[in-house]
Coordinates of C-alpha atoms and ligand atoms in Angstrom, one line a residue:
M1 CA 73.5 -32.4 32.4
S2 CA 73.4 -30.1 29.4
S3 CA 75.2 -31.3 26.3
F4 CA 76.2 -28.8 23.8
I5 CA 77.9 -29.0 20.4
A6 CA 78.8 -25.7 18.7
N7 CA 77.2 -25.2 15.3
T8 CA 80.5 -24.4 13.6
K9 CA 79.1 -25.4 10.2
D10 CA 76.5 -22.7 10.3
M11 CA 79.0 -20.2 11.6
Q12 CA 81.3 -21.0 8.7
F13 CA 78.3 -20.5 6.3
V14 CA 77.6 -17.1 7.7
L15 CA 81.3 -16.0 7.7
H16 CA 82.2 -17.2 4.3
E17 CA 79.0 -17.5 2.2
L18 CA 77.0 -14.7 3.6
L19 CA 79.6 -12.1 4.7
K20 CA 82.4 -13.4 2.5
V21 CA 84.9 -12.3 5.0
S22 CA 88.1 -13.2 3.3
N23 CA 87.1 -11.0 0.3
S24 CA 86.4 -8.1 2.5
D25 CA 88.5 -4.9 2.5
V26 CA 88.6 -4.8 6.3
P27 CA 92.2 -5.0 7.5
G28 CA 92.8 -8.2 9.4
Y29 CA 90.0 -10.1 7.5
E30 CA 92.4 -11.3 4.8
E31 CA 93.7 -13.9 7.2
M32 CA 90.2 -15.3 7.8
D33 CA 90.1 -17.9 5.1
R34 CA 88.0 -21.0 5.6
D35 CA 90.7 -23.2 7.0
F36 CA 91.8 -20.6 9.5
T37 CA 88.3 -19.9 10.9
E38 CA 87.5 -23.6 10.9
A39 CA 90.6 -24.3 13.0
V40 CA 89.7 -21.5 15.5
L41 CA 86.0 -22.4 15.6
D42 CA 86.7 -26.2 16.0
A43 CA 89.1 -25.6 18.8
A44 CA 86.7 -23.2 20.6
G45 CA 83.9 -25.7 20.0
K46 CA 85.9 -28.4 21.8
V47 CA 86.5 -26.1 24.8
S48 CA 82.8 -25.3 24.9
S49 CA 81.7 -28.9 24.9
E50 CA 84.4 -30.4 27.0
V51 CA 85.3 -27.7 29.5
L52 CA 82.4 -25.2 29.8
A53 CA 79.2 -27.1 29.2
P54 CA 79.9 -29.7 31.9
L55 CA 80.1 -26.9 34.4
N56 CA 76.9 -25.2 33.4
E57 CA 74.6 -27.2 35.7
V58 CA 77.3 -27.2 38.5
G59 CA 77.3 -23.4 38.4
D60 CA 73.5 -23.3 38.4
K61 CA 73.1 -25.7 41.4
E62 CA 76.0 -24.5 43.5
G63 CA 76.0 -20.8 42.7
C64 CA 78.5 -18.4 44.3
V65 CA 79.0 -18.0 48.0
L66 CA 80.2 -15.1 50.1
E67 CA 82.4 -16.3 53.0
N68 CA 84.2 -13.9 55.3
G69 CA 84.1 -11.2 52.7
V70 CA 85.4 -13.5 50.0
V71 CA 83.4 -14.7 47.0
R72 CA 83.8 -18.3 46.0
T73 CA 82.8 -19.5 42.5
P74 CA 81.3 -23.0 41.9
K75 CA 83.5 -26.1 41.9
G76 CA 85.6 -26.4 38.8
F77 CA 85.2 -22.8 37.6
D78 CA 88.9 -22.0 38.7
K79 CA 90.3 -24.9 36.6
A80 CA 88.2 -24.0 33.6
F81 CA 89.2 -20.3 33.9
E82 CA 92.8 -21.4 33.8
A83 CA 92.1 -23.4 30.7
M84 CA 90.6 -20.4 29.0
K85 CA 93.6 -18.3 29.9
E86 CA 96.1 -20.9 28.8
G87 CA 94.2 -21.4 25.5
G88 CA 94.5 -17.7 24.8
W89 CA 90.7 -17.4 24.5
T90 CA 90.6 -14.2 26.6
A91 CA 92.9 -12.3 24.3
L92 CA 91.5 -13.2 20.9
D93 CA 90.6 -9.7 19.6
C94 CA 92.7 -7.7 22.0
D95 CA 95.5 -5.3 20.9
P96 CA 98.8 -7.2 20.3
E97 CA 100.6 -4.2 21.9
F98 CA 99.2 -5.5 25.2
G99 CA 99.5 -9.2 24.6
G100 CA 96.4 -9.7 22.5
Q101 CA 96.1 -11.7 19.3
G102 CA 94.7 -8.9 17.2
M103 CA 92.0 -10.9 15.5
P104 CA 88.8 -9.3 14.3
Y105 CA 86.0 -8.6 16.7
L106 CA 83.7 -10.7 14.4
L107 CA 85.7 -13.9 15.1
N108 CA 85.7 -13.1 18.8
C109 CA 81.9 -12.9 18.6
A110 CA 81.6 -16.3 16.9
V111 CA 83.8 -17.9 19.6
G112 CA 81.9 -16.0 22.3
E113 CA 78.6 -17.3 21.0
M114 CA 79.7 -20.9 21.7
F115 CA 81.1 -20.0 25.1
V116 CA 77.8 -18.4 26.1
S117 CA 75.7 -21.3 24.8
A118 CA 77.9 -23.7 26.8
N119 CA 77.9 -21.6 30.0
M120 CA 76.6 -18.1 30.1
A121 CA 77.4 -17.4 33.8
F122 CA 81.0 -18.5 33.5
N123 CA 81.6 -16.5 30.3
M124 CA 80.5 -13.3 32.0
Y125 CA 83.7 -13.1 34.0
Q126 CA 85.8 -12.7 30.9
G127 CA 83.0 -10.8 29.1
L128 CA 82.9 -8.0 31.7
T129 CA 86.7 -7.9 31.7
H130 CA 86.7 -7.4 27.9
G131 CA 84.3 -4.4 28.4
A132 CA 86.6 -2.8 31.0
Y133 CA 89.6 -3.6 28.8
S134 CA 87.9 -1.7 25.9
A135 CA 87.1 1.3 28.0
I136 CA 90.7 1.6 29.3
H137 CA 92.1 0.9 25.8
T138 CA 90.0 3.7 24.3
H139 CA 90.1 6.3 27.1
G140 CA 93.1 5.4 29.3
T141 CA 96.4 7.3 29.5
D142 CA 99.5 5.4 28.3
E143 CA 100.4 4.7 31.9
Q144 CA 97.0 3.3 32.7
K145 CA 97.1 1.1 29.6
Q146 CA 100.6 -0.2 30.5
T147 CA 99.5 -0.8 34.1
Y148 CA 96.2 -2.6 33.5
L149 CA 95.8 -3.9 30.0
P150 CA 98.5 -6.7 29.8
K151 CA 97.0 -8.3 32.9
M152 CA 93.4 -7.8 31.7
V153 CA 94.1 -9.3 28.3
T154 CA 95.3 -12.5 30.0
C155 CA 92.5 -12.3 32.6
D156 CA 95.0 -12.5 35.4
W157 CA 93.1 -9.4 36.5
T158 CA 89.4 -9.3 35.6
G159 CA 87.2 -6.2 35.2
T160 CA 83.7 -4.9 36.1
M161 CA 81.4 -2.1 35.1
N162 CA 79.7 -0.2 38.1
L163 CA 76.8 2.0 37.1
T164 CA 73.8 0.9 39.0
E165 CA 72.8 2.1 42.5
P166 CA 69.8 1.1 44.7
H167 CA 67.8 4.2 43.6
C168 CA 69.2 4.6 40.1
G169 CA 69.3 2.2 37.3
T170 CA 67.9 3.6 34.0
D171 CA 68.1 7.2 35.3
L172 CA 71.8 7.4 36.0
G173 CA 71.5 11.2 36.6
L174 CA 70.3 10.3 40.1
M175 CA 73.7 8.8 41.0
R176 CA 75.0 9.5 44.5
T177 CA 78.4 7.8 44.5
K178 CA 81.0 10.6 45.1
A179 CA 84.5 11.1 43.9
E180 CA 86.6 13.6 46.0
P181 CA 89.9 14.8 44.5
Q182 CA 93.0 14.0 46.5
D183 CA 96.4 15.8 46.6
D184 CA 98.1 13.0 44.9
G185 CA 95.9 13.3 41.8
S186 CA 93.7 10.3 42.7
Y187 CA 90.1 10.4 43.9
A188 CA 88.4 9.0 47.0
I189 CA 85.4 7.1 45.9
T190 CA 82.5 6.6 48.3
G191 CA 79.1 5.0 47.6
T192 CA 77.2 1.8 47.0
K193 CA 76.8 0.1 43.7
I194 CA 74.4 -2.8 43.3
F195 CA 74.0 -5.7 40.9
I196 CA 77.7 -5.7 39.9
S197 CA 78.4 -8.7 37.7
A198 CA 81.6 -10.5 38.5
G199 CA 82.1 -7.9 41.2
D200 CA 84.3 -10.2 43.2
H201 CA 85.4 -13.9 42.9
D202 CA 88.3 -16.2 43.3
L203 CA 89.3 -16.6 39.7
S204 CA 91.8 -13.7 39.3
D205 CA 94.5 -12.0 41.4
N206 CA 92.9 -8.5 41.1
V207 CA 89.6 -7.0 40.1
I208 CA 89.7 -3.7 38.2
H209 CA 86.4 -1.9 38.8
L210 CA 85.3 0.8 36.5
V211 CA 83.1 3.0 38.6
L212 CA 80.8 5.9 37.6
A213 CA 80.8 8.6 40.3
K214 CA 80.1 12.3 40.7
A215 CA 83.1 14.6 41.0
P216 CA 82.6 18.2 42.2
G217 CA 81.8 20.9 39.7
G218 CA 80.1 18.8 37.1
G219 CA 76.5 20.0 37.6
E220 CA 73.3 18.1 37.9
G221 CA 72.2 14.9 36.3
T222 CA 74.5 12.8 34.1
K223 CA 76.6 15.8 33.2
G224 CA 78.5 15.6 36.5
V225 CA 79.4 11.9 36.2
S226 CA 82.9 10.8 35.6
L227 CA 84.5 7.3 35.2
F228 CA 87.2 6.0 37.5
I229 CA 89.5 3.0 37.7
V230 CA 89.2 1.5 41.2
P231 CA 91.3 -1.7 41.6
K232 CA 90.6 -4.2 44.4
F233 CA 94.3 -4.2 45.1
L234 CA 96.4 -1.1 44.5
V235 CA 99.1 -1.6 41.9
N236 CA 102.7 -0.7 42.9
E237 CA 105.0 1.1 40.5
D238 CA 106.7 -2.1 39.5
G239 CA 103.4 -3.6 38.6
S240 CA 103.2 -5.9 41.7
L241 CA 100.1 -5.9 43.9
G242 CA 100.0 -3.6 46.8
E243 CA 97.6 -2.9 49.7
R244 CA 93.9 -3.7 49.5
N245 CA 91.7 -0.8 48.5
S246 CA 88.9 0.3 50.7
L247 CA 86.1 -1.5 49.0
S248 CA 84.1 -4.6 49.9
V249 CA 81.3 -6.9 48.8
G250 CA 78.2 -6.0 50.9
K251 CA 76.3 -9.0 49.7
L252 CA 75.7 -11.4 46.9
E253 CA 72.3 -11.2 45.1
E254 CA 70.1 -14.3 45.3
K255 CA 68.7 -14.4 41.8
M256 CA 66.6 -16.2 39.2
G257 CA 69.4 -17.4 36.9
I258 CA 73.1 -17.1 36.0
H259 CA 73.9 -18.5 39.5
G260 CA 77.5 -19.2 38.6
N261 CA 78.1 -15.5 38.1
A262 CA 78.7 -13.4 41.3
T263 CA 76.2 -10.4 41.3
C264 CA 77.6 -8.2 44.0
V265 CA 76.6 -5.2 46.1
M266 CA 79.9 -3.2 46.1
N267 CA 80.6 -0.8 48.9
Y268 CA 83.3 1.9 48.2
D269 CA 84.5 3.6 51.3
G270 CA 86.9 6.3 50.3
A271 CA 88.5 3.8 47.9
K272 CA 91.4 5.1 45.8
G273 CA 90.4 5.7 42.2
W274 CA 91.9 7.3 39.1
L275 CA 90.0 9.3 36.5
L276 CA 89.5 7.4 33.2
G277 CA 89.0 9.7 30.3
D278 CA 87.8 13.3 30.8
L279 CA 86.4 14.8 33.9
H280 CA 82.6 15.0 33.9
K281 CA 82.5 13.0 30.6
G282 CA 82.1 9.6 32.3
M283 CA 78.9 8.7 30.5
R284 CA 80.5 9.3 27.2
A285 CA 83.5 7.1 28.2
M286 CA 81.3 4.3 29.5
F287 CA 79.0 4.4 26.4
T288 CA 81.8 4.4 23.8
M289 CA 81.7 0.7 24.2
M290 CA 77.9 0.6 24.0
N291 CA 77.5 -0.9 20.6
E292 CA 79.8 -3.8 21.5
A293 CA 78.4 -4.3 25.0
R294 CA 74.8 -4.3 23.7
L295 CA 75.7 -6.6 20.8
G296 CA 77.3 -8.9 23.4
V297 CA 74.0 -9.1 25.3
G298 CA 71.9 -9.6 22.1
L299 CA 74.3 -12.5 21.4
Q300 CA 73.6 -13.9 24.9
G301 CA 69.9 -13.9 23.9
Y302 CA 70.2 -16.2 20.9
A303 CA 73.3 -18.2 22.2
V304 CA 71.2 -19.5 25.1
A305 CA 68.4 -20.1 22.7
E306 CA 70.7 -22.2 20.6
A307 CA 71.7 -24.4 23.5
A308 CA 68.0 -24.8 24.4
Y309 CA 67.1 -25.6 20.8
Q310 CA 69.7 -28.3 20.6
E311 CA 68.3 -30.0 23.7
A312 CA 64.7 -29.7 22.3
V313 CA 65.7 -31.4 19.0
A314 CA 67.4 -34.3 20.8
Y315 CA 64.4 -34.7 23.1
A316 CA 61.8 -34.5 20.3
K317 CA 63.6 -37.3 18.4
D318 CA 63.8 -39.5 21.5
R319 CA 60.5 -39.0 23.4
T320 CA 57.7 -41.2 22.0
Q321 CA 54.0 -40.1 22.4
G322 CA 51.1 -40.7 20.1
R323 CA 51.2 -41.6 16.5
D324 CA 51.9 -39.6 13.3
V325 CA 48.3 -38.9 12.0
T326 CA 49.6 -39.5 8.4
G327 CA 50.9 -43.0 9.2
V328 CA 52.9 -44.8 11.8
K329 CA 56.6 -44.0 11.7
A330 CA 58.0 -46.3 14.4
P331 CA 56.0 -49.5 14.3
E332 CA 58.5 -51.3 16.5
K333 CA 57.6 -48.9 19.3
A334 CA 54.4 -48.3 21.2
A335 CA 54.4 -44.7 19.9
D336 CA 56.2 -42.4 17.5
P337 CA 58.8 -39.8 18.5
I338 CA 57.1 -36.5 19.1
I339 CA 59.1 -34.8 16.3
V340 CA 56.5 -36.3 13.9
H341 CA 53.8 -34.0 15.2
P342 CA 53.2 -30.8 13.3
D343 CA 52.9 -28.7 16.5
V344 CA 56.2 -30.0 17.8
R345 CA 57.7 -29.2 14.4
R346 CA 56.3 -25.7 14.6
M347 CA 58.1 -25.1 17.8
L348 CA 61.4 -26.5 16.5
M349 CA 61.1 -24.4 13.3
D350 CA 60.4 -21.2 15.3
Q351 CA 63.5 -22.0 17.3
K352 CA 65.8 -22.9 14.4
S353 CA 64.6 -20.0 12.1
F354 CA 65.2 -17.5 14.9
V355 CA 68.6 -18.7 16.1
E356 CA 70.1 -18.9 12.6
G357 CA 68.6 -15.6 11.6
A358 CA 69.9 -14.0 14.8
R359 CA 73.4 -15.4 14.3
A360 CA 73.5 -13.9 10.8
F361 CA 72.2 -10.6 12.1
T362 CA 74.7 -10.5 15.0
F363 CA 77.7 -11.5 12.9
W364 CA 76.7 -8.8 10.4
G365 CA 76.6 -6.3 13.3
A366 CA 80.0 -7.4 14.4
H367 CA 81.3 -7.0 10.9
L368 CA 79.9 -3.4 10.8
I369 CA 81.8 -2.7 14.1
D370 CA 85.0 -4.0 12.6
R371 CA 84.4 -1.9 9.5
S372 CA 83.7 1.2 11.5
H373 CA 86.8 0.8 13.6
A374 CA 89.4 -0.4 11.1
L375 CA 88.3 1.8 8.2
D376 CA 86.8 4.7 10.1
D377 CA 83.7 4.0 8.0
A378 CA 81.1 6.5 9.0
E379 CA 78.3 4.6 7.1
A380 CA 79.0 1.4 9.0
E381 CA 79.2 3.3 12.3
G382 CA 75.8 4.9 11.5
L383 CA 74.2 1.6 10.6
I384 CA 75.5 -0.3 13.6
S385 CA 74.4 2.6 15.9
L386 CA 70.9 2.2 14.4
M387 CA 70.9 -1.6 14.7
T388 CA 72.3 -1.8 18.3
P389 CA 69.0 -1.4 20.2
V390 CA 67.4 -3.8 17.8
I391 CA 70.1 -6.4 18.3
K392 CA 69.9 -6.0 22.0
G393 CA 66.2 -5.7 22.5
F394 CA 64.7 -8.0 19.8
L395 CA 67.3 -10.8 20.1
T396 CA 67.0 -11.0 23.9
D397 CA 63.2 -10.9 23.9
K398 CA 63.0 -13.6 21.1
G399 CA 65.9 -15.5 22.7
F400 CA 63.9 -15.9 25.9
E401 CA 60.8 -16.8 24.0
T402 CA 62.8 -19.4 22.1
A403 CA 64.2 -20.9 25.3
V404 CA 60.6 -21.1 26.6
S405 CA 59.5 -22.7 23.3
A406 CA 62.3 -25.3 23.6
Q407 CA 61.3 -26.0 27.2
Q408 CA 57.7 -26.6 26.0
V409 CA 58.9 -29.4 23.7
F410 CA 59.8 -31.3 27.0
G411 CA 56.2 -31.0 28.4
G412 CA 56.2 -31.3 32.2
H413 CA 59.8 -32.7 32.2
G414 CA 61.0 -29.3 31.0
Y415 CA 59.6 -27.7 34.1
T416 CA 61.6 -30.0 36.4
E417 CA 65.2 -29.5 37.4
D418 CA 66.0 -33.0 36.0
W419 CA 66.6 -31.4 32.6
P420 CA 68.6 -28.3 31.7
M421 CA 65.6 -26.4 30.2
S422 CA 64.6 -24.6 33.4
Q423 CA 68.2 -23.2 33.7
H424 CA 68.2 -22.1 30.0
V425 CA 64.9 -20.2 30.5
R426 CA 66.1 -18.6 33.8
D427 CA 69.5 -17.7 32.4
A428 CA 68.1 -16.2 29.2
R429 CA 65.7 -13.9 31.2
I430 CA 68.4 -11.4 32.5
A431 CA 69.5 -10.4 29.0
M432 CA 66.2 -8.6 28.5
I433 CA 66.9 -6.5 31.6
Y434 CA 70.5 -5.5 32.0
E435 CA 72.7 -3.3 29.7
G436 CA 69.6 -1.1 29.4
A437 CA 66.2 -2.8 29.9
N438 CA 64.5 -3.6 26.6
G439 CA 61.9 -0.9 26.9
I440 CA 64.8 1.6 27.0
Q441 CA 66.3 0.0 23.9
A442 CA 63.0 0.7 22.1
L443 CA 63.0 4.3 23.4
D444 CA 66.6 4.7 22.2
L445 CA 65.6 3.4 18.7
V446 CA 62.6 5.5 18.3
G447 CA 63.6 8.6 20.3
R448 CA 67.1 8.9 19.2
K449 CA 68.4 6.6 16.5
L450 CA 65.7 7.1 13.9
A451 CA 66.3 10.8 13.8
Q452 CA 70.1 10.5 14.1
D453 CA 72.0 12.6 11.5
G454 CA 68.7 13.7 10.0
G455 CA 67.4 10.2 9.6
K456 CA 70.2 9.4 7.2
H457 CA 70.9 5.9 8.6
V458 CA 67.4 4.6 8.6
M459 CA 66.9 5.9 5.1
A460 CA 70.1 4.1 4.1
F461 CA 68.7 0.9 5.7
F462 CA 65.5 1.2 3.7
E463 CA 67.5 1.7 0.5
M464 CA 69.7 -1.3 1.4
V465 CA 66.6 -3.5 1.7
K466 CA 65.1 -2.2 -1.5
A467 CA 68.4 -2.8 -3.4
E468 CA 68.6 -6.3 -1.9
C469 CA 65.1 -7.2 -3.2
K470 CA 65.8 -5.7 -6.6
S471 CA 69.0 -7.6 -7.0
H472 CA 66.9 -10.9 -7.0
D473 CA 64.4 -9.7 -9.6
D474 CA 65.7 -12.2 -12.1
D475 CA 65.5 -15.2 -9.8
E476 CA 62.0 -16.6 -9.5
R477 CA 63.0 -18.8 -6.6
M478 CA 63.7 -15.7 -4.4
K479 CA 60.1 -14.4 -4.7
P480 CA 58.8 -15.8 -1.4
F481 CA 61.7 -14.0 0.2
T482 CA 61.6 -10.7 -1.6
D483 CA 57.8 -10.3 -1.6
A484 CA 57.6 -10.8 2.1
L485 CA 60.6 -8.6 2.8
K486 CA 59.3 -5.7 0.6
N487 CA 56.0 -5.9 2.4
A488 CA 57.5 -5.9 5.9
S489 CA 59.9 -3.0 5.0
K490 CA 56.9 -1.0 3.7
Q491 CA 55.2 -1.6 7.0
L492 CA 58.3 -0.4 8.9
Q493 CA 58.4 2.7 6.8
T494 CA 54.7 3.4 7.4
A495 CA 55.3 3.0 11.1
G496 CA 58.2 5.5 10.9
M497 CA 55.9 8.0 9.0
F498 CA 53.3 7.6 11.8
F499 CA 55.8 8.6 14.4
M500 CA 56.9 11.6 12.3
Q501 CA 53.3 12.8 11.8
N502 CA 52.1 12.2 15.3
G503 CA 55.1 12.2 17.6
M504 CA 55.7 15.9 17.6
K505 CA 52.1 16.7 18.5
N506 CA 52.0 14.0 21.2
P507 CA 55.3 12.3 22.1
N508 CA 53.3 9.5 23.8
A509 CA 51.9 8.5 20.4
A510 CA 55.5 7.5 19.4
L511 CA 56.5 6.2 22.8
S512 CA 53.4 3.9 23.1
G513 CA 54.5 2.2 19.8
S514 CA 58.2 2.1 20.4
Y515 CA 58.4 -1.5 21.6
D516 CA 56.3 -2.7 18.6
F517 CA 58.6 -0.7 16.3
M518 CA 61.7 -2.4 17.8
H519 CA 60.1 -5.8 17.1
L520 CA 58.9 -4.8 13.6
M521 CA 62.4 -3.7 12.7
G522 CA 63.8 -6.9 14.2
H523 CA 61.7 -8.9 11.9
V524 CA 62.7 -6.9 8.9
C525 CA 66.4 -7.3 9.8
L526 CA 66.0 -11.1 10.2
G527 CA 64.0 -11.1 7.0
L528 CA 66.9 -9.4 5.2
M529 CA 69.3 -11.9 6.7
W530 CA 67.1 -14.8 5.5
T531 CA 66.8 -13.3 2.0
R532 CA 70.6 -13.1 1.8
M533 CA 71.1 -16.6 3.3
A534 CA 68.6 -18.1 0.9
K535 CA 70.4 -16.6 -2.1
A536 CA 73.8 -17.8 -0.8
A537 CA 72.3 -21.3 -0.4
F538 CA 70.8 -21.3 -3.9
T539 CA 74.1 -20.2 -5.2
A540 CA 75.9 -23.1 -3.4
L541 CA 73.4 -25.6 -4.9
D542 CA 73.8 -24.0 -8.4
N543 CA 77.5 -24.5 -8.1
G544 CA 77.1 -28.2 -7.3
A545 CA 77.7 -28.1 -3.5
S546 CA 77.6 -31.7 -2.2
D547 CA 75.9 -31.0 1.1
T548 CA 72.5 -30.5 -0.4
A549 CA 70.7 -31.3 2.9
F550 CA 72.3 -28.3 4.6
Y551 CA 71.6 -25.8 1.8
E552 CA 68.0 -27.1 1.1
G553 CA 67.4 -27.0 4.9
K554 CA 68.6 -23.4 5.0
I555 CA 66.3 -22.4 2.2
A556 CA 63.3 -24.2 3.8
T557 CA 64.0 -22.7 7.2
G558 CA 64.2 -19.2 5.6
R559 CA 60.9 -19.8 3.8
Y560 CA 59.4 -20.7 7.2
Y561 CA 60.7 -17.5 8.8
M562 CA 59.3 -15.3 5.9
A563 CA 55.9 -17.1 5.8
R564 CA 55.3 -17.6 9.6
Q565 CA 57.2 -14.9 11.4
L566 CA 57.1 -11.8 9.1
P567 CA 53.3 -11.6 9.3
A568 CA 53.9 -10.3 12.8
C569 CA 55.0 -7.0 11.2
A570 CA 51.3 -6.3 10.3
M571 CA 50.3 -6.8 13.9
H572 CA 53.0 -4.5 15.2
L573 CA 52.1 -1.8 12.6
A574 CA 48.4 -2.0 13.6
R575 CA 49.3 -1.5 17.2
I576 CA 51.6 1.4 16.5
E577 CA 48.8 3.1 14.5
T578 CA 46.5 3.1 17.4
G579 CA 48.8 5.7 19.0
A580 CA 48.7 6.6 22.6
D581 CA 45.0 6.5 23.4
P582 CA 44.5 2.7 24.2
V583 CA 47.8 2.7 26.2
M584 CA 47.2 5.9 28.2
A585 CA 43.4 5.6 28.7
L586 CA 43.4 4.8 32.4
T587 CA 44.3 7.1 35.3
D588 CA 46.9 5.8 37.7
D589 CA 44.2 5.0 40.2
Q590 CA 42.4 2.7 37.8
F591 CA 45.2 0.2 37.8
Ligands
FAD601 C1 71.9 -10.1 37.3 C2 72.1 -8.7 37.1 C3 73.4 -8.3 36.7 C4 73.6 -6.9 36.5 N1 74.9 -6.5 36.2 C5 75.2 -5.1 36.2 C6 76.6 -4.7 36.1 O1 77.5 -5.5 36.0 N2 76.8 -3.4 36.3 C7 75.8 -2.5 36.5 O2 76.1 -1.3 36.6 N3 74.5 -2.9 36.5 C8 74.2 -4.2 36.4 N4 72.9 -4.6 36.5 C9 71.8 -3.6 36.6 C10 71.0 -3.5 35.4 O3 71.7 -2.9 34.3 C11 69.7 -2.6 35.8 O4 68.9 -3.5 36.6 C12 68.9 -2.2 34.6 O5 69.6 -1.2 33.9 C13 67.6 -1.6 35.0 O6 67.7 -0.7 36.1 P1 66.7 -0.9 37.3 O7 66.8 -2.3 37.8 O8 67.1 0.2 38.3 O9 65.3 -0.6 36.8 P2 64.5 0.8 36.6 O10 65.5 1.8 36.0 O11 63.9 1.2 37.9 O12 63.4 0.4 35.5 C14 62.2 -0.3 35.9 C15 61.3 -0.4 34.7 O13 60.9 0.9 34.2 C16 61.3 1.1 32.9 N5 61.7 2.5 32.7 C17 62.5 3.2 33.5 N6 62.7 4.4 33.0 C18 61.9 4.5 31.9 C19 61.6 5.6 31.0 N7 62.2 6.8 31.1 N8 60.7 5.3 30.0 C20 60.1 4.1 29.9 N9 60.4 3.1 30.7 C21 61.2 3.3 31.7 C22 62.4 0.1 32.6 O14 62.4 -0.2 31.2 C23 62.0 -1.1 33.5 O15 61.1 -1.9 32.8 C24 72.6 -6.0 36.6 C25 71.3 -6.4 37.0 C26 71.1 -7.7 37.2 C27 69.7 -8.1 37.7

């Protein structure tokens, strides 16, 4: 069974020593002093370890089943869901007007990280609900908000997002689901959606589906698409549940991981739906929440990696094989614990330096989202829009790689189902695919985000990195960080120049390098985070912090990332500079 203990200490470090949240000018942050966030994180950590983690294996082994048109979740999920509701965990950052607690999104992310680490599949039921809540909150009429939000805040009713169809995933312009206007102002929705997470289950009284469909008069492609609220049970005027809508679960997908989450084929057969937001502006309505939704998936990437890393550390300290080549460490045993071996250390350092860097990067992203919402801060909005594909694509690719690396620490045992490592690897894999496959994230970054607002945001990012390095000029201890970061940032700028010089002549020259660019930028972002974390750790030590092991460990882990991971930037740049030729050399028939 997987054991998991939330790393609240590191979260507190990021919140208070890196982001300095209680000194921030973001409304709502003034309440986030150390004691307050510690109380919230400790309580959430307890739920993660005691309620969610014990159900992770159960969910994986049992999965969901479809019986007579009804989806049943694994044993224990219902009780755990009630516990989440009772604890108020579903309402943390929701609007108090609808029963939410009005806390910053950043705090919701910190708590969400623990819940995902403990049980990713389970947490998706409330995660999807939160996405649907945000869409209705942003685009709904007053009546829609009053009807749905109070119940969605408490998760008495859960939510889904229905985009994908059998013949259309990335290219949503191919969508066939239709919405026919009815005399009473509603629409009749007809079509089939596939891969719908949390599409149906036995955890809530109602499921509020948000469905993209084509209404007449909108034209071809995504322009004609609108967004609709389609509840499983219609809601009466007094708020009680009415008749069942004409929608059903066609089948449950058999899949590689997240078995505890019901991935449904949804059939809409003239189901009653109501327009959400403007007619023919459905893509815009759905994607208003894109920064949050994609940050949430990036978070899944490193949160599962954190759980896998914790298992790997415990195993490496316990498993004995071979001897330390520099001298026996456990003479009372026939062999030393494998953590003595440099190659095992390498794996653990890769894992630790990624997870901690990713946590800082994601929390910083969540902080930018809070800034952009609460202060209407256009700079923060531009920056998070630029970072979003990097958070999603880089953190989920590396999260999966990290889970595999943690599995490797177990040798053959990690490949069996006796240990939780196989599940972590299988669960982590989906985050690279959904919410826009990672190749599409890279296209978004290079094809859209770099040039957004005349390239203003990427230039601001380069300036930010430069200023960060300069601010440490007088601190010799920071040189390993700033030298590596300056170099990597220069490589990123060179790659950007290559796209500018070659992309217009031949778009494939840019598109062939987009994936490498996303990874190059991911490394620069984590390098920036490690530079800032190292400075915060030095400062704590200078000020006489008692927990020297934590801060010295932080600095050493950061040095590892700069020395051992940032050199990947040179490789990514070299690949980018080869342009399209090596990638496009073969004809289709030569494959
Ligand atoms: C477990 C699971 C849960 C899911 N949950 C949901 C959900 O809740 N709601 C929902 O609506 N959907 C959901 N999805 C669907 C998911 O978002 C899609 O699978 C994903 O967006 C990719 O679409 P596709 O599978 O059709 O792949 P395709 O679009 O066919 O893409 C196949 C490959 O081609 C690449 N590709 C496609 N177009 C281009 C291009 N123009 N340039 C370069 N490369 C390209 C892609 O990157 C990908 O590698 C889920 C999927 C799974 C497996």
